[in-house]
C-alpha cells in the first residue's frame, strides 16, 4: 500500500488558527467598513454599501492623525534599531558567554510588568509636578515645570521604551549566529573592525534585522494605549481613533474603515521600505557577484 505524504500536515493547525482568528476577523472589519451608522442607537448597517466611510476617514481632520501615526511609527522603529543594535551586538559578541543569559533577562524585565502600568509610569515621570521636572528645575535645565506630556515627543519616548526589547531579542539572535571564525577570517584578510561589521556581520544578520524591524513597526503603528496615556490631542494615533469609534462613538463602519486604511498604510510603507532596501543593495550585490570564465 502506497503511503500518502502530507508535507504540510504539521502546519495545518497553524493555518486553521490563522484563518479563524486573523483572516475571518479582518474580513468582518472590511465588510463593516462599507456600511454606515444608521442611527444614534445602532452601531452598523450594511444594507447600503459604499466607500463613504473611507472618504470620511481620509478627511483633513483625520488625515493629520494618519500622518502623525506614520511619523511616530517610522521614527520610533528607527530609534529602536539605533539603540537596540549596539546593545544586541554587545550582548552577542562582547559580553562573556556566562553572563549573556542574565543580560537577556534584564532586557526582558519590562515585559514582567503590564503594558499599561509601564506607560502610566512614564506619565508619572513626565508630569509637570513629577520628580523629573523638579530635578531639572533644581539643576537649572528648565525654568519652569516640565511640559512634555500630551505631545508627540512623549508618545515617541513611550513607544521606544515599550517596544525596544522586541528589537533587541531578534538582533541578538542574528548577531549570535554570525560565528567568530568568520569575523576573524575577515580581519586576517586585512579588514578592520568597521569593515568587518559592515561587510560580514550586517549582511549575515540581515534576516534578524528585518524581523526586528517588523516586530516593532507593525504593533507600534496600531498602538493606542501609549498615545492615549502620553499623547493627548497632540499625540493622537490612528489606533486611538479606531478604539474611540468602536467604544465611544459606536460608529463601527467608520472605525472599520480607519482600521483598514491603517493596515493598507502599514503594507504600503513596508513595501516601499523593501523596495528602497533592494535598490540600495544593488551595487553591493553586483560587487559581490562571482563571475566564472573570461569576459568577452
PDB file of C-alpha atoms in Angstrom:
ATOM      1  CA  UNK A   1       0.000   0.000   0.000  1.00  0.00           C
ATOM      2  CA  UNK A   2       1.381   3.345  -1.036  1.00  0.00           C
ATOM      3  CA  UNK A   3       1.844   5.801   1.792  1.00  0.00           C
ATOM      4  CA  UNK A   4       0.292   9.218   1.262  1.00  0.00           C
ATOM      5  CA  UNK A   5       2.672  12.002   2.151  1.00  0.00           C
ATOM      6  CA  UNK A   6       1.327  15.186   3.661  1.00  0.00           C
ATOM      7  CA  UNK A   7       4.306  17.560   3.838  1.00  0.00           C
ATOM      8  CA  UNK A   8       2.173  20.435   5.116  1.00  0.00           C
ATOM      9  CA  UNK A   9       0.081  18.472   7.627  1.00  0.00           C
ATOM     10  CA  UNK A  10       2.095  19.706  10.593  1.00  0.00           C
ATOM     11  CA  UNK A  11       1.396  23.307   9.567  1.00  0.00           C
ATOM     12  CA  UNK A  12      -2.356  22.712   9.253  1.00  0.00           C
ATOM     13  CA  UNK A  13      -3.227  23.718  12.866  1.00  0.00           C
ATOM     14  CA  UNK A  14      -1.359  26.993  12.416  1.00  0.00           C
ATOM     15  CA  UNK A  15      -3.202  27.727   9.162  1.00  0.00           C
ATOM     16  CA  UNK A  16      -6.551  26.933  10.788  1.00  0.00           C
ATOM     17  CA  UNK A  17      -5.726  29.203  13.716  1.00  0.00           C
ATOM     18  CA  UNK A  18      -4.636  31.957  11.320  1.00  0.00           C
ATOM     19  CA  UNK A  19      -7.818  31.640   9.282  1.00  0.00           C
ATOM     20  CA  UNK A  20     -10.161  31.694  12.285  1.00  0.00           C
ATOM     21  CA  UNK A  21      -8.509  34.389  14.369  1.00  0.00           C
ATOM     22  CA  UNK A  22      -6.933  36.611  11.683  1.00  0.00           C
ATOM     23  CA  UNK A  23      -8.390  36.255   8.197  1.00  0.00           C
ATOM     24  CA  UNK A  24     -12.023  35.977   9.301  1.00  0.00           C
ATOM     25  CA  UNK A  25     -11.874  38.982  11.712  1.00  0.00           C
ATOM     26  CA  UNK A  26     -10.116  41.078   9.059  1.00  0.00           C
ATOM     27  CA  UNK A  27     -12.826  40.092   6.579  1.00  0.00           C
ATOM     28  CA  UNK A  28     -15.533  41.167   9.035  1.00  0.00           C
ATOM     29  CA  UNK A  29     -13.808  44.519   9.560  1.00  0.00           C
ATOM     30  CA  UNK A  30     -13.562  45.063   5.789  1.00  0.00           C
ATOM     31  CA  UNK A  31     -17.258  44.197   5.417  1.00  0.00           C
ATOM     32  CA  UNK A  32     -18.273  46.629   8.169  1.00  0.00           C
ATOM     33  CA  UNK A  33     -16.194  49.389   6.547  1.00  0.00           C
ATOM     34  CA  UNK A  34     -18.594  49.532   3.588  1.00  0.00           C
ATOM     35  CA  UNK A  35     -21.592  50.136   5.836  1.00  0.00           C
ATOM     36  CA  UNK A  36     -22.796  53.130   7.826  1.00  0.00           C
ATOM     37  CA  UNK A  37     -24.179  54.103  11.221  1.00  0.00           C
ATOM     38  CA  UNK A  38     -27.981  54.117  10.719  1.00  0.00           C
ATOM     39  CA  UNK A  39     -28.973  55.865  13.950  1.00  0.00           C
ATOM     40  CA  UNK A  40     -27.657  57.072  17.265  1.00  0.00           C
ATOM     41  CA  UNK A  41     -28.729  53.825  18.913  1.00  0.00           C
ATOM     42  CA  UNK A  42     -27.243  51.495  16.265  1.00  0.00           C
ATOM     43  CA  UNK A  43     -23.632  50.642  15.565  1.00  0.00           C
ATOM     44  CA  UNK A  44     -23.578  49.479  11.946  1.00  0.00           C
ATOM     45  CA  UNK A  45     -25.703  48.581   8.962  1.00  0.00           C
ATOM     46  CA  UNK A  46     -24.663  47.104   5.609  1.00  0.00           C
ATOM     47  CA  UNK A  47     -27.933  47.299   3.693  1.00  0.00           C
ATOM     48  CA  UNK A  48     -26.348  50.054   1.576  1.00  0.00           C
ATOM     49  CA  UNK A  49     -22.704  49.552   0.605  1.00  0.00           C
ATOM     50  CA  UNK A  50     -20.454  52.490  -0.253  1.00  0.00           C
ATOM     51  CA  UNK A  51     -16.962  53.948   0.107  1.00  0.00           C
ATOM     52  CA  UNK A  52     -18.266  56.953   2.050  1.00  0.00           C
ATOM     53  CA  UNK A  53     -16.618  55.872   5.294  1.00  0.00           C
ATOM     54  CA  UNK A  54     -13.222  55.754   3.583  1.00  0.00           C
ATOM     55  CA  UNK A  55     -13.765  59.272   2.242  1.00  0.00           C
ATOM     56  CA  UNK A  56     -14.687  60.394   5.753  1.00  0.00           C
ATOM     57  CA  UNK A  57     -11.638  58.655   7.256  1.00  0.00           C
ATOM     58  CA  UNK A  58      -9.365  60.436   4.758  1.00  0.00           C
ATOM     59  CA  UNK A  59     -10.814  63.866   5.525  1.00  0.00           C
ATOM     60  CA  UNK A  60      -8.338  66.569   6.611  1.00  0.00           C
ATOM     61  CA  UNK A  61      -9.448  66.148  10.240  1.00  0.00           C
ATOM     62  CA  UNK A  62      -8.361  62.505  10.405  1.00  0.00           C
ATOM     63  CA  UNK A  63      -5.594  62.686   7.788  1.00  0.00           C
ATOM     64  CA  UNK A  64      -3.413  64.632  10.232  1.00  0.00           C
ATOM     65  CA  UNK A  65      -3.671  61.714  12.665  1.00  0.00           C
ATOM     66  CA  UNK A  66      -2.618  59.269   9.938  1.00  0.00           C
ATOM     67  CA  UNK A  67       0.429  61.416   9.198  1.00  0.00           C
ATOM     68  CA  UNK A  68       1.281  61.625  12.888  1.00  0.00           C
ATOM     69  CA  UNK A  69       0.972  57.840  13.210  1.00  0.00           C
ATOM     70  CA  UNK A  70       3.336  57.277  10.280  1.00  0.00           C
ATOM     71  CA  UNK A  71       5.828  59.770  11.735  1.00  0.00           C
ATOM     72  CA  UNK A  72       5.806  58.107  15.160  1.00  0.00           C
ATOM     73  CA  UNK A  73       5.937  54.616  13.650  1.00  0.00           C
ATOM     74  CA  UNK A  74       8.884  55.228  11.329  1.00  0.00           C
ATOM     75  CA  UNK A  75      10.920  57.336  13.744  1.00  0.00           C
ATOM     76  CA  UNK A  76      10.160  55.054  16.694  1.00  0.00           C
ATOM     77  CA  UNK A  77      11.279  51.985  14.740  1.00  0.00           C
ATOM     78  CA  UNK A  78      14.486  53.707  13.621  1.00  0.00           C
ATOM     79  CA  UNK A  79      15.267  54.764  17.198  1.00  0.00           C
ATOM     80  CA  UNK A  80      14.665  51.212  18.433  1.00  0.00           C
ATOM     81  CA  UNK A  81      17.048  49.939  15.740  1.00  0.00           C
ATOM     82  CA  UNK A  82      19.709  52.553  16.514  1.00  0.00           C
ATOM     83  CA  UNK A  83      19.504  51.924  20.262  1.00  0.00           C
ATOM     84  CA  UNK A  84      18.924  48.183  20.130  1.00  0.00           C
ATOM     85  CA  UNK A  85      21.609  47.198  17.602  1.00  0.00           C
ATOM     86  CA  UNK A  86      24.630  48.168  19.757  1.00  0.00           C
ATOM     87  CA  UNK A  87      23.062  46.544  22.826  1.00  0.00           C
ATOM     88  CA  UNK A  88      22.305  43.308  20.974  1.00  0.00           C
ATOM     89  CA  UNK A  89      25.765  43.252  19.365  1.00  0.00           C
ATOM     90  CA  UNK A  90      27.478  43.801  22.701  1.00  0.00           C
ATOM     91  CA  UNK A  91      25.491  41.006  24.378  1.00  0.00           C
ATOM     92  CA  UNK A  92      26.037  38.563  21.493  1.00  0.00           C
ATOM     93  CA  UNK A  93      29.710  39.298  20.744  1.00  0.00           C
ATOM     94  CA  UNK A  94      31.438  41.250  23.509  1.00  0.00           C
ATOM     95  CA  UNK A  95      29.766  40.057  26.705  1.00  0.00           C
ATOM     96  CA  UNK A  96      31.098  36.898  28.378  1.00  0.00           C
ATOM     97  CA  UNK A  97      29.002  33.832  27.453  1.00  0.00           C
ATOM     98  CA  UNK A  98      28.350  33.099  31.119  1.00  0.00           C
ATOM     99  CA  UNK A  99      26.563  36.450  31.559  1.00  0.00           C
ATOM    100  CA  UNK A 100      24.525  36.569  28.372  1.00  0.00           C
ATOM    101  CA  UNK A 101      21.551  34.810  29.942  1.00  0.00           C
ATOM    102  CA  UNK A 102      21.425  37.350  32.757  1.00  0.00           C
ATOM    103  CA  UNK A 103      21.719  40.256  30.313  1.00  0.00           C
ATOM    104  CA  UNK A 104      18.890  38.917  28.175  1.00  0.00           C
ATOM    105  CA  UNK A 105      16.786  38.516  31.312  1.00  0.00           C
ATOM    106  CA  UNK A 106      17.395  42.189  32.131  1.00  0.00           C
ATOM    107  CA  UNK A 107      16.209  43.092  28.624  1.00  0.00           C
ATOM    108  CA  UNK A 108      13.011  41.153  29.315  1.00  0.00           C
ATOM    109  CA  UNK A 109      12.377  42.803  32.697  1.00  0.00           C
ATOM    110  CA  UNK A 110       9.937  45.431  31.273  1.00  0.00           C
ATOM    111  CA  UNK A 111       7.715  42.625  29.951  1.00  0.00           C
ATOM    112  CA  UNK A 112       7.271  41.367  33.512  1.00  0.00           C
ATOM    113  CA  UNK A 113       5.100  44.438  34.101  1.00  0.00           C
ATOM    114  CA  UNK A 114       1.774  45.145  32.432  1.00  0.00           C
ATOM    115  CA  UNK A 115       1.988  47.301  29.286  1.00  0.00           C
ATOM    116  CA  UNK A 116      -0.472  49.857  30.657  1.00  0.00           C
ATOM    117  CA  UNK A 117       1.309  50.074  34.014  1.00  0.00           C
ATOM    118  CA  UNK A 118       4.641  50.728  32.296  1.00  0.00           C
ATOM    119  CA  UNK A 119       3.096  53.508  30.217  1.00  0.00           C
ATOM    120  CA  UNK A 120       1.408  55.104  33.230  1.00  0.00           C
ATOM    121  CA  UNK A 121       4.800  55.031  34.926  1.00  0.00           C
ATOM    122  CA  UNK A 122       6.120  57.341  32.234  1.00  0.00           C
ATOM    123  CA  UNK A 123       3.087  59.564  32.739  1.00  0.00           C
ATOM    124  CA  UNK A 124       4.101  59.938  36.391  1.00  0.00           C
ATOM    125  CA  UNK A 125       7.736  60.627  35.449  1.00  0.00           C
ATOM    126  CA  UNK A 126       6.902  63.236  32.786  1.00  0.00           C
ATOM    127  CA  UNK A 127       4.216  65.023  34.810  1.00  0.00           C
ATOM    128  CA  UNK A 128       4.866  68.736  35.482  1.00  0.00           C
ATOM    129  CA  UNK A 129       4.812  68.008  39.217  1.00  0.00           C
ATOM    130  CA  UNK A 130       6.874  64.819  38.914  1.00  0.00           C
ATOM    131  CA  UNK A 131      10.365  64.143  40.222  1.00  0.00           C
ATOM    132  CA  UNK A 132      11.990  64.607  36.805  1.00  0.00           C
ATOM    133  CA  UNK A 133      10.501  68.058  36.439  1.00  0.00           C
ATOM    134  CA  UNK A 134      11.628  69.004  39.942  1.00  0.00           C
ATOM    135  CA  UNK A 135      15.160  67.732  39.376  1.00  0.00           C
ATOM    136  CA  UNK A 136      15.537  69.575  36.052  1.00  0.00           C
ATOM    137  CA  UNK A 137      14.330  72.790  37.650  1.00  0.00           C
ATOM    138  CA  UNK A 138      16.653  72.302  40.620  1.00  0.00           C
ATOM    139  CA  UNK A 139      19.776  71.985  38.447  1.00  0.00           C
ATOM    140  CA  UNK A 140      18.625  74.866  36.219  1.00  0.00           C
ATOM    141  CA  UNK A 141      17.987  72.976  32.985  1.00  0.00           C
ATOM    142  CA  UNK A 142      14.421  74.287  32.628  1.00  0.00           C
ATOM    143  CA  UNK A 143      12.994  77.485  34.140  1.00  0.00           C
ATOM    144  CA  UNK A 144       9.540  76.086  34.886  1.00  0.00           C
ATOM    145  CA  UNK A 145       7.584  72.838  35.178  1.00  0.00           C
ATOM    146  CA  UNK A 146       8.312  70.212  32.542  1.00  0.00           C
ATOM    147  CA  UNK A 147       5.875  70.432  29.639  1.00  0.00           C
ATOM    148  CA  UNK A 148       6.387  67.027  27.992  1.00  0.00           C
ATOM    149  CA  UNK A 149       3.069  65.251  28.448  1.00  0.00           C
ATOM    150  CA  UNK A 150       0.415  65.289  25.707  1.00  0.00           C
ATOM    151  CA  UNK A 151       2.984  65.723  22.934  1.00  0.00           C
ATOM    152  CA  UNK A 152       4.311  63.587  20.100  1.00  0.00           C
ATOM    153  CA  UNK A 153       7.678  63.510  21.854  1.00  0.00           C
ATOM    154  CA  UNK A 154       6.126  61.825  24.901  1.00  0.00           C
ATOM    155  CA  UNK A 155       4.436  59.241  22.660  1.00  0.00           C
ATOM    156  CA  UNK A 156       7.725  58.616  20.857  1.00  0.00           C
ATOM    157  CA  UNK A 157       9.536  58.125  24.164  1.00  0.00           C
ATOM    158  CA  UNK A 158       6.844  55.731  25.358  1.00  0.00           C
ATOM    159  CA  UNK A 159       6.791  53.541  22.244  1.00  0.00           C
ATOM    160  CA  UNK A 160      10.596  53.300  22.111  1.00  0.00           C
ATOM    161  CA  UNK A 161      10.657  52.195  25.751  1.00  0.00           C
ATOM    162  CA  UNK A 162       7.808  49.705  25.294  1.00  0.00           C
ATOM    163  CA  UNK A 163       8.983  48.105  22.044  1.00  0.00           C
ATOM    164  CA  UNK A 164      12.773  48.219  22.391  1.00  0.00           C
ATOM    165  CA  UNK A 165      13.038  44.630  23.748  1.00  0.00           C
ATOM    166  CA  UNK A 166      11.231  43.364  20.641  1.00  0.00           C
ATOM    167  CA  UNK A 167      14.096  44.821  18.601  1.00  0.00           C
ATOM    168  CA  UNK A 168      16.947  43.642  20.824  1.00  0.00           C
ATOM    169  CA  UNK A 169      15.948  39.963  21.002  1.00  0.00           C
ATOM    170  CA  UNK A 170      15.905  39.139  17.234  1.00  0.00           C
ATOM    171  CA  UNK A 171      19.020  41.265  16.713  1.00  0.00           C
ATOM    172  CA  UNK A 172      20.786  39.297  19.434  1.00  0.00           C
ATOM    173  CA  UNK A 173      19.886  36.009  17.737  1.00  0.00           C
ATOM    174  CA  UNK A 174      21.065  37.352  14.375  1.00  0.00           C
ATOM    175  CA  UNK A 175      24.405  38.613  15.700  1.00  0.00           C
ATOM    176  CA  UNK A 176      24.924  35.467  17.756  1.00  0.00           C
ATOM    177  CA  UNK A 177      24.617  33.310  14.624  1.00  0.00           C
ATOM    178  CA  UNK A 178      27.494  35.169  12.938  1.00  0.00           C
ATOM    179  CA  UNK A 179      30.276  32.914  14.142  1.00  0.00           C
ATOM    180  CA  UNK A 180      33.574  34.247  15.427  1.00  0.00           C
ATOM    181  CA  UNK A 181      35.721  32.478  12.784  1.00  0.00           C
ATOM    182  CA  UNK A 182      34.031  34.492  10.030  1.00  0.00           C
ATOM    183  CA  UNK A 183      34.935  37.766  11.717  1.00  0.00           C
ATOM    184  CA  UNK A 184      38.461  36.510  12.371  1.00  0.00           C
ATOM    185  CA  UNK A 185      38.840  35.477   8.733  1.00  0.00           C
ATOM    186  CA  UNK A 186      37.758  38.951   7.650  1.00  0.00           C
ATOM    187  CA  UNK A 187      40.381  40.534   9.894  1.00  0.00           C
ATOM    188  CA  UNK A 188      43.028  38.095   8.617  1.00  0.00           C
ATOM    189  CA  UNK A 189      42.281  39.316   5.095  1.00  0.00           C
ATOM    190  CA  UNK A 190      43.053  42.894   6.133  1.00  0.00           C
ATOM    191  CA  UNK A 191      39.643  44.271   7.094  1.00  0.00           C
ATOM    192  CA  UNK A 192      39.352  46.400  10.208  1.00  0.00           C
ATOM    193  CA  UNK A 193      36.504  46.147  12.720  1.00  0.00           C
ATOM    194  CA  UNK A 194      34.272  48.643  10.905  1.00  0.00           C
ATOM    195  CA  UNK A 195      34.685  46.955   7.518  1.00  0.00           C
ATOM    196  CA  UNK A 196      34.111  43.538   9.090  1.00  0.00           C
ATOM    197  CA  UNK A 197      30.912  44.751  10.738  1.00  0.00           C
ATOM    198  CA  UNK A 198      29.632  46.359   7.526  1.00  0.00           C
ATOM    199  CA  UNK A 199      30.726  43.665   5.036  1.00  0.00           C
ATOM    200  CA  UNK A 200      30.336  40.472   7.099  1.00  0.00           C
ATOM    201  CA  UNK A 201      28.192  40.919  10.210  1.00  0.00           C
ATOM    202  CA  UNK A 202      25.417  43.113   8.803  1.00  0.00           C
ATOM    203  CA  UNK A 203      24.768  41.053   5.610  1.00  0.00           C
ATOM    204  CA  UNK A 204      24.643  37.799   7.573  1.00  0.00           C
ATOM    205  CA  UNK A 205      22.435  39.331  10.260  1.00  0.00           C
ATOM    206  CA  UNK A 206      20.034  40.930   7.758  1.00  0.00           C
ATOM    207  CA  UNK A 207      17.164  38.442   8.362  1.00  0.00           C
ATOM    208  CA  UNK A 208      17.249  39.195  12.087  1.00  0.00           C
ATOM    209  CA  UNK A 209      17.325  42.938  11.443  1.00  0.00           C
ATOM    210  CA  UNK A 210      14.304  42.677   9.153  1.00  0.00           C
ATOM    211  CA  UNK A 211      12.470  40.534  11.726  1.00  0.00           C
ATOM    212  CA  UNK A 212      13.209  43.063  14.473  1.00  0.00           C
ATOM    213  CA  UNK A 213      12.005  45.979  12.372  1.00  0.00           C
ATOM    214  CA  UNK A 214       8.745  44.190  11.522  1.00  0.00           C
ATOM    215  CA  UNK A 215       8.191  43.063  15.130  1.00  0.00           C
ATOM    216  CA  UNK A 216       8.461  46.681  16.273  1.00  0.00           C
ATOM    217  CA  UNK A 217       6.915  48.609  13.380  1.00  0.00           C
ATOM    218  CA  UNK A 218       3.669  46.654  12.900  1.00  0.00           C
ATOM    219  CA  UNK A 219       2.395  46.655  16.520  1.00  0.00           C
ATOM    220  CA  UNK A 220       3.744  50.173  17.087  1.00  0.00           C
ATOM    221  CA  UNK A 221       1.595  51.540  14.261  1.00  0.00           C
ATOM    222  CA  UNK A 222      -1.536  50.100  15.865  1.00  0.00           C
ATOM    223  CA  UNK A 223      -0.688  51.099  19.440  1.00  0.00           C
ATOM    224  CA  UNK A 224      -3.319  53.245  21.107  1.00  0.00           C
ATOM    225  CA  UNK A 225      -2.520  52.789  24.796  1.00  0.00           C
ATOM    226  CA  UNK A 226       0.692  54.836  24.640  1.00  0.00           C
ATOM    227  CA  UNK A 227      -0.998  57.572  22.594  1.00  0.00           C
ATOM    228  CA  UNK A 228      -3.946  57.716  24.993  1.00  0.00           C
ATOM    229  CA  UNK A 229      -1.837  57.885  28.164  1.00  0.00           C
ATOM    230  CA  UNK A 230       1.032  60.104  26.973  1.00  0.00           C
ATOM    231  CA  UNK A 231      -0.139  61.815  23.800  1.00  0.00           C
ATOM    232  CA  UNK A 232      -3.437  63.560  24.369  1.00  0.00           C
ATOM    233  CA  UNK A 233      -4.720  65.529  21.400  1.00  0.00           C
ATOM    234  CA  UNK A 234      -1.260  66.441  20.047  1.00  0.00           C
ATOM    235  CA  UNK A 235      -0.013  62.854  20.061  1.00  0.00           C
ATOM    236  CA  UNK A 236      -3.121  61.100  18.764  1.00  0.00           C
ATOM    237  CA  UNK A 237      -2.602  57.986  16.631  1.00  0.00           C
ATOM    238  CA  UNK A 238      -4.909  56.004  14.351  1.00  0.00           C
ATOM    239  CA  UNK A 239      -5.274  53.150  16.836  1.00  0.00           C
ATOM    240  CA  UNK A 240      -6.654  55.653  19.313  1.00  0.00           C
ATOM    241  CA  UNK A 241      -9.203  56.874  16.737  1.00  0.00           C
ATOM    242  CA  UNK A 242     -10.258  53.324  15.892  1.00  0.00           C
ATOM    243  CA  UNK A 243     -10.772  52.492  19.571  1.00  0.00           C
ATOM    244  CA  UNK A 244     -12.806  55.670  20.127  1.00  0.00           C
ATOM    245  CA  UNK A 245     -15.045  54.958  17.128  1.00  0.00           C
ATOM    246  CA  UNK A 246     -15.810  51.443  18.376  1.00  0.00           C
ATOM    247  CA  UNK A 247     -16.087  52.171  22.090  1.00  0.00           C
ATOM    248  CA  UNK A 248     -17.264  55.783  22.417  1.00  0.00           C
ATOM    249  CA  UNK A 249     -18.858  56.929  19.162  1.00  0.00           C
ATOM    250  CA  UNK A 250     -20.265  53.437  18.428  1.00  0.00           C
ATOM    251  CA  UNK A 251     -19.608  54.052  14.728  1.00  0.00           C
ATOM    252  CA  UNK A 252     -18.301  50.665  13.704  1.00  0.00           C
ATOM    253  CA  UNK A 253     -18.320  51.472   9.998  1.00  0.00           C
ATOM    254  CA  UNK A 254     -16.017  54.485  10.341  1.00  0.00           C
ATOM    255  CA  UNK A 255     -13.806  52.668  12.832  1.00  0.00           C
ATOM    256  CA  UNK A 256     -13.512  49.708  10.447  1.00  0.00           C
ATOM    257  CA  UNK A 257     -12.612  51.988   7.543  1.00  0.00           C
ATOM    258  CA  UNK A 258      -9.882  53.596   9.658  1.00  0.00           C
ATOM    259  CA  UNK A 259      -8.572  50.157  10.639  1.00  0.00           C
ATOM    260  CA  UNK A 260      -8.474  49.011   7.001  1.00  0.00           C
ATOM    261  CA  UNK A 261      -6.676  52.186   5.942  1.00  0.00           C
ATOM    262  CA  UNK A 262      -4.168  51.658   8.755  1.00  0.00           C
ATOM    263  CA  UNK A 263      -3.497  48.110   7.509  1.00  0.00           C
ATOM    264  CA  UNK A 264      -3.072  49.404   3.954  1.00  0.00           C
ATOM    265  CA  UNK A 265      -0.732  52.149   5.147  1.00  0.00           C
ATOM    266  CA  UNK A 266       1.398  49.626   7.023  1.00  0.00           C
ATOM    267  CA  UNK A 267       1.553  47.338   4.000  1.00  0.00           C
ATOM    268  CA  UNK A 268       2.468  50.146   1.583  1.00  0.00           C
ATOM    269  CA  UNK A 269       5.157  51.552   3.890  1.00  0.00           C
ATOM    270  CA  UNK A 270       6.712  48.102   4.346  1.00  0.00           C
ATOM    271  CA  UNK A 271       6.656  47.514   0.572  1.00  0.00           C
ATOM    272  CA  UNK A 272       8.298  50.892  -0.073  1.00  0.00           C
ATOM    273  CA  UNK A 273      10.957  50.190   2.549  1.00  0.00           C
ATOM    274  CA  UNK A 274      11.661  46.782   0.983  1.00  0.00           C
ATOM    275  CA  UNK A 275      11.931  48.373  -2.464  1.00  0.00           C
ATOM    276  CA  UNK A 276      14.284  51.057  -1.154  1.00  0.00           C
ATOM    277  CA  UNK A 277      16.440  48.416   0.544  1.00  0.00           C
ATOM    278  CA  UNK A 278      16.550  46.384  -2.663  1.00  0.00           C
ATOM    279  CA  UNK A 279      17.599  49.423  -4.714  1.00  0.00           C
ATOM    280  CA  UNK A 280      20.266  50.461  -2.217  1.00  0.00           C
ATOM    281  CA  UNK A 281      21.813  46.989  -2.112  1.00  0.00           C
ATOM    282  CA  UNK A 282      22.015  46.559  -5.916  1.00  0.00           C
ATOM    283  CA  UNK A 283      25.606  47.896  -6.141  1.00  0.00           C
ATOM    284  CA  UNK A 284      26.669  45.690  -3.233  1.00  0.00           C
ATOM    285  CA  UNK A 285      25.165  42.593  -4.842  1.00  0.00           C
ATOM    286  CA  UNK A 286      26.854  43.332  -8.140  1.00  0.00           C
ATOM    287  CA  UNK A 287      30.192  43.883  -6.433  1.00  0.00           C
ATOM    288  CA  UNK A 288      29.950  40.519  -4.682  1.00  0.00           C
ATOM    289  CA  UNK A 289      28.834  38.575  -7.754  1.00  0.00           C
ATOM    290  CA  UNK A 290      31.249  35.790  -8.669  1.00  0.00           C
ATOM    291  CA  UNK A 291      31.958  35.627 -12.413  1.00  0.00           C
ATOM    292  CA  UNK A 292      33.466  32.466 -13.858  1.00  0.00           C
ATOM    293  CA  UNK A 293      35.257  32.356 -17.192  1.00  0.00           C
ATOM    294  CA  UNK A 294      36.854  35.045 -19.277  1.00  0.00           C
ATOM    295  CA  UNK A 295      34.819  38.051 -20.256  1.00  0.00           C
ATOM    296  CA  UNK A 296      34.396  38.618 -23.949  1.00  0.00           C
TER     297      UNK A 296
END
